[in-house]
Amino acid sequence: MAKLRSSLALVLALSGCAGLVPPSATPDPALAEKVRSLMGNDACSGRIAGALAAYHLTAGGISSIEIAPFTPGSPTEYSLAARQAWVKQPGRPGAIVVQYDPLSCRVAQVYARNGATLPPV
């Protein structure tokens, strides 16, 4: 019985991790405006700016944003026509990628690619 309880506790703990969302913060007006402008007035730009603000990015720390569709690696991955905002930083390699759902603006994940580094939260 104790083994069953510990297994159940492990399953519940792991399932709780599956629902984690990336951090968000209120962006300063300059960051919000820059993201909105670089995303071409995309309705989700406010949420993207909030995700970037959580990682302490500023308007001056962003040189461009490219939007691309997200192609899941497997059929079980989050999709729903998801998009990726590839955020480039001036003078730095790679990009910080913000994956989001363009219908609900839900941010699914934030990560660094191709040599970029994600500042600590």
PDB file of C-alpha atoms in Angstrom:
ATOM      1  CA  MET A   1       0.000   0.000   0.000  1.00  0.00           C
ATOM      2  CA  ALA A   2       2.851   2.404   0.800  1.00  0.00           C
ATOM      3  CA  LYS A   3       4.354   1.657  -2.620  1.00  0.00           C
ATOM      4  CA  LEU A   4       1.044   2.555  -4.266  1.00  0.00           C
ATOM      5  CA  ARG A   5       0.856   5.857  -2.365  1.00  0.00           C
ATOM      6  CA  SER A   6       4.405   6.846  -3.303  1.00  0.00           C
ATOM      7  CA  SER A   7       3.728   5.961  -6.958  1.00  0.00           C
ATOM      8  CA  LEU A   8       0.547   8.017  -6.899  1.00  0.00           C
ATOM      9  CA  ALA A   9       2.411  10.946  -5.339  1.00  0.00           C
ATOM     10  CA  LEU A  10       5.068  10.745  -8.063  1.00  0.00           C
ATOM     11  CA  VAL A  11       2.448  10.726 -10.828  1.00  0.00           C
ATOM     12  CA  LEU A  12       0.666  13.725  -9.314  1.00  0.00           C
ATOM     13  CA  ALA A  13       3.917  15.640  -8.915  1.00  0.00           C
ATOM     14  CA  LEU A  14       4.946  14.968 -12.500  1.00  0.00           C
ATOM     15  CA  SER A  15       1.540  15.846 -13.888  1.00  0.00           C
ATOM     16  CA  GLY A  16       1.722  19.171 -12.066  1.00  0.00           C
ATOM     17  CA  CYS A  17       4.937  19.981 -13.927  1.00  0.00           C
ATOM     18  CA  ALA A  18       3.257  19.381 -17.283  1.00  0.00           C
ATOM     19  CA  GLY A  19       1.007  22.385 -16.762  1.00  0.00           C
ATOM     20  CA  LEU A  20       3.802  24.883 -16.094  1.00  0.00           C
ATOM     21  CA  VAL A  21       3.705  28.031 -18.160  1.00  0.00           C
ATOM     22  CA  PRO A  22       6.649  30.287 -18.878  1.00  0.00           C
ATOM     23  CA  PRO A  23       7.004  33.291 -16.586  1.00  0.00           C
ATOM     24  CA  SER A  24       5.505  36.620 -17.560  1.00  0.00           C
ATOM     25  CA  ALA A  25       5.935  40.167 -16.302  1.00  0.00           C
ATOM     26  CA  THR A  26       4.447  43.536 -17.089  1.00  0.00           C
ATOM     27  CA  PRO A  27       6.650  44.990 -19.830  1.00  0.00           C
ATOM     28  CA  ASP A  28       7.704  48.616 -19.739  1.00  0.00           C
ATOM     29  CA  PRO A  29       5.942  50.726 -22.406  1.00  0.00           C
ATOM     30  CA  ALA A  30       9.060  50.968 -24.610  1.00  0.00           C
ATOM     31  CA  LEU A  31       9.422  47.169 -24.760  1.00  0.00           C
ATOM     32  CA  ALA A  32       5.698  46.673 -25.418  1.00  0.00           C
ATOM     33  CA  GLU A  33       5.776  49.223 -28.241  1.00  0.00           C
ATOM     34  CA  LYS A  34       8.926  47.776 -29.828  1.00  0.00           C
ATOM     35  CA  VAL A  35       7.534  44.226 -29.786  1.00  0.00           C
ATOM     36  CA  ARG A  36       4.188  45.449 -31.181  1.00  0.00           C
ATOM     37  CA  SER A  37       5.976  47.317 -33.965  1.00  0.00           C
ATOM     38  CA  LEU A  38       8.353  44.469 -34.846  1.00  0.00           C
ATOM     39  CA  MET A  39       5.471  41.961 -34.856  1.00  0.00           C
ATOM     40  CA  GLY A  40       3.406  44.118 -37.216  1.00  0.00           C
ATOM     41  CA  ASN A  41       0.642  44.905 -34.686  1.00  0.00           C
ATOM     42  CA  ASP A  42       0.080  41.192 -33.974  1.00  0.00           C
ATOM     43  CA  ALA A  43      -2.699  40.760 -31.394  1.00  0.00           C
ATOM     44  CA  CYS A  44      -0.375  38.596 -29.276  1.00  0.00           C
ATOM     45  CA  SER A  45       2.466  41.120 -29.082  1.00  0.00           C
ATOM     46  CA  GLY A  46       1.515  42.109 -25.520  1.00  0.00           C
ATOM     47  CA  ARG A  47       1.868  38.527 -24.284  1.00  0.00           C
ATOM     48  CA  ILE A  48       5.166  38.117 -26.146  1.00  0.00           C
ATOM     49  CA  ALA A  49       6.442  41.354 -24.589  1.00  0.00           C
ATOM     50  CA  GLY A  50       5.382  40.051 -21.152  1.00  0.00           C
ATOM     51  CA  ALA A  51       7.323  36.828 -21.686  1.00  0.00           C
ATOM     52  CA  LEU A  52      10.412  38.783 -22.755  1.00  0.00           C
ATOM     53  CA  ALA A  53      10.077  41.164 -19.797  1.00  0.00           C
ATOM     54  CA  ALA A  54      10.144  38.178 -17.430  1.00  0.00           C
ATOM     55  CA  TYR A  55      13.622  37.431 -18.782  1.00  0.00           C
ATOM     56  CA  HIS A  56      14.679  41.078 -18.254  1.00  0.00           C
ATOM     57  CA  LEU A  57      14.875  41.962 -21.946  1.00  0.00           C
ATOM     58  CA  THR A  58      14.487  45.642 -22.822  1.00  0.00           C
ATOM     59  CA  ALA A  59      13.516  47.492 -25.991  1.00  0.00           C
ATOM     60  CA  GLY A  60      17.209  48.209 -26.646  1.00  0.00           C
ATOM     61  CA  GLY A  61      18.010  44.515 -26.294  1.00  0.00           C
ATOM     62  CA  ILE A  62      15.884  43.530 -29.296  1.00  0.00           C
ATOM     63  CA  SER A  63      16.942  44.144 -32.898  1.00  0.00           C
ATOM     64  CA  SER A  64      14.290  42.158 -34.795  1.00  0.00           C
ATOM     65  CA  ILE A  65      11.490  39.629 -34.459  1.00  0.00           C
ATOM     66  CA  GLU A  66      10.656  37.038 -37.091  1.00  0.00           C
ATOM     67  CA  ILE A  67       7.394  35.081 -36.883  1.00  0.00           C
ATOM     68  CA  ALA A  68       7.398  31.478 -38.084  1.00  0.00           C
ATOM     69  CA  PRO A  69       4.957  28.589 -37.868  1.00  0.00           C
ATOM     70  CA  PHE A  70       5.743  25.909 -35.309  1.00  0.00           C
ATOM     71  CA  THR A  71       6.086  22.389 -36.654  1.00  0.00           C
ATOM     72  CA  PRO A  72       5.678  19.826 -33.866  1.00  0.00           C
ATOM     73  CA  GLY A  73       8.275  17.078 -33.651  1.00  0.00           C
ATOM     74  CA  SER A  74       5.628  14.490 -32.811  1.00  0.00           C
ATOM     75  CA  PRO A  75       1.831  14.310 -32.966  1.00  0.00           C
ATOM     76  CA  THR A  76       1.597  14.586 -29.162  1.00  0.00           C
ATOM     77  CA  GLU A  77       3.356  17.953 -28.994  1.00  0.00           C
ATOM     78  CA  TYR A  78       1.401  21.163 -28.453  1.00  0.00           C
ATOM     79  CA  SER A  79       0.399  22.603 -31.822  1.00  0.00           C
ATOM     80  CA  LEU A  80      -2.969  24.251 -32.613  1.00  0.00           C
ATOM     81  CA  ALA A  81      -1.351  26.233 -35.436  1.00  0.00           C
ATOM     82  CA  ALA A  82       1.257  27.527 -33.002  1.00  0.00           C
ATOM     83  CA  ARG A  83       3.692  30.249 -33.972  1.00  0.00           C
ATOM     84  CA  GLN A  84       7.208  31.098 -32.939  1.00  0.00           C
ATOM     85  CA  ALA A  85       8.555  34.599 -32.449  1.00  0.00           C
ATOM     86  CA  TRP A  86      12.306  34.491 -33.092  1.00  0.00           C
ATOM     87  CA  VAL A  87      13.695  37.447 -31.140  1.00  0.00           C
ATOM     88  CA  LYS A  88      17.145  38.589 -32.249  1.00  0.00           C
ATOM     89  CA  GLN A  89      19.421  40.587 -29.965  1.00  0.00           C
ATOM     90  CA  PRO A  90      21.879  43.157 -31.322  1.00  0.00           C
ATOM     91  CA  GLY A  91      25.422  41.849 -31.611  1.00  0.00           C
ATOM     92  CA  ARG A  92      24.508  38.382 -30.330  1.00  0.00           C
ATOM     93  CA  PRO A  93      24.184  35.061 -32.143  1.00  0.00           C
ATOM     94  CA  GLY A  94      21.000  33.048 -32.382  1.00  0.00           C
ATOM     95  CA  ALA A  95      17.590  34.015 -31.103  1.00  0.00           C
ATOM     96  CA  ILE A  96      15.300  33.754 -28.125  1.00  0.00           C
ATOM     97  CA  VAL A  97      12.237  31.835 -29.295  1.00  0.00           C
ATOM     98  CA  VAL A  98       8.779  32.435 -27.857  1.00  0.00           C
ATOM     99  CA  GLN A  99       6.335  29.740 -28.917  1.00  0.00           C
ATOM    100  CA  TYR A 100       2.683  30.811 -28.705  1.00  0.00           C
ATOM    101  CA  ASP A 101      -0.846  30.050 -29.871  1.00  0.00           C
ATOM    102  CA  PRO A 102      -2.020  32.877 -32.155  1.00  0.00           C
ATOM    103  CA  LEU A 103      -5.691  32.240 -31.310  1.00  0.00           C
ATOM    104  CA  SER A 104      -5.482  32.511 -27.514  1.00  0.00           C
ATOM    105  CA  CYS A 105      -2.071  34.249 -27.298  1.00  0.00           C
ATOM    106  CA  ARG A 106      -1.054  31.590 -24.746  1.00  0.00           C
ATOM    107  CA  VAL A 107       2.742  31.410 -24.481  1.00  0.00           C
ATOM    108  CA  ALA A 108       3.744  27.744 -24.480  1.00  0.00           C
ATOM    109  CA  GLN A 109       7.494  28.036 -23.995  1.00  0.00           C
ATOM    110  CA  VAL A 110      10.492  30.344 -24.185  1.00  0.00           C
ATOM    111  CA  TYR A 111      13.950  29.062 -25.062  1.00  0.00           C
ATOM    112  CA  ALA A 112      17.260  30.065 -26.682  1.00  0.00           C
ATOM    113  CA  ARG A 113      18.464  28.715 -30.034  1.00  0.00           C
ATOM    114  CA  ASN A 114      21.589  28.751 -32.191  1.00  0.00           C
ATOM    115  CA  GLY A 115      23.995  30.156 -29.606  1.00  0.00           C
ATOM    116  CA  ALA A 116      21.697  32.654 -27.906  1.00  0.00           C
ATOM    117  CA  THR A 117      21.474  32.652 -24.131  1.00  0.00           C
ATOM    118  CA  LEU A 118      18.319  33.102 -22.135  1.00  0.00           C
ATOM    119  CA  PRO A 119      18.829  35.478 -19.212  1.00  0.00           C
ATOM    120  CA  PRO A 120      17.816  34.025 -15.824  1.00  0.00           C
ATOM    121  CA  VAL A 121      14.339  34.828 -14.511  1.00  0.00           C
TER     122      VAL A 121
END
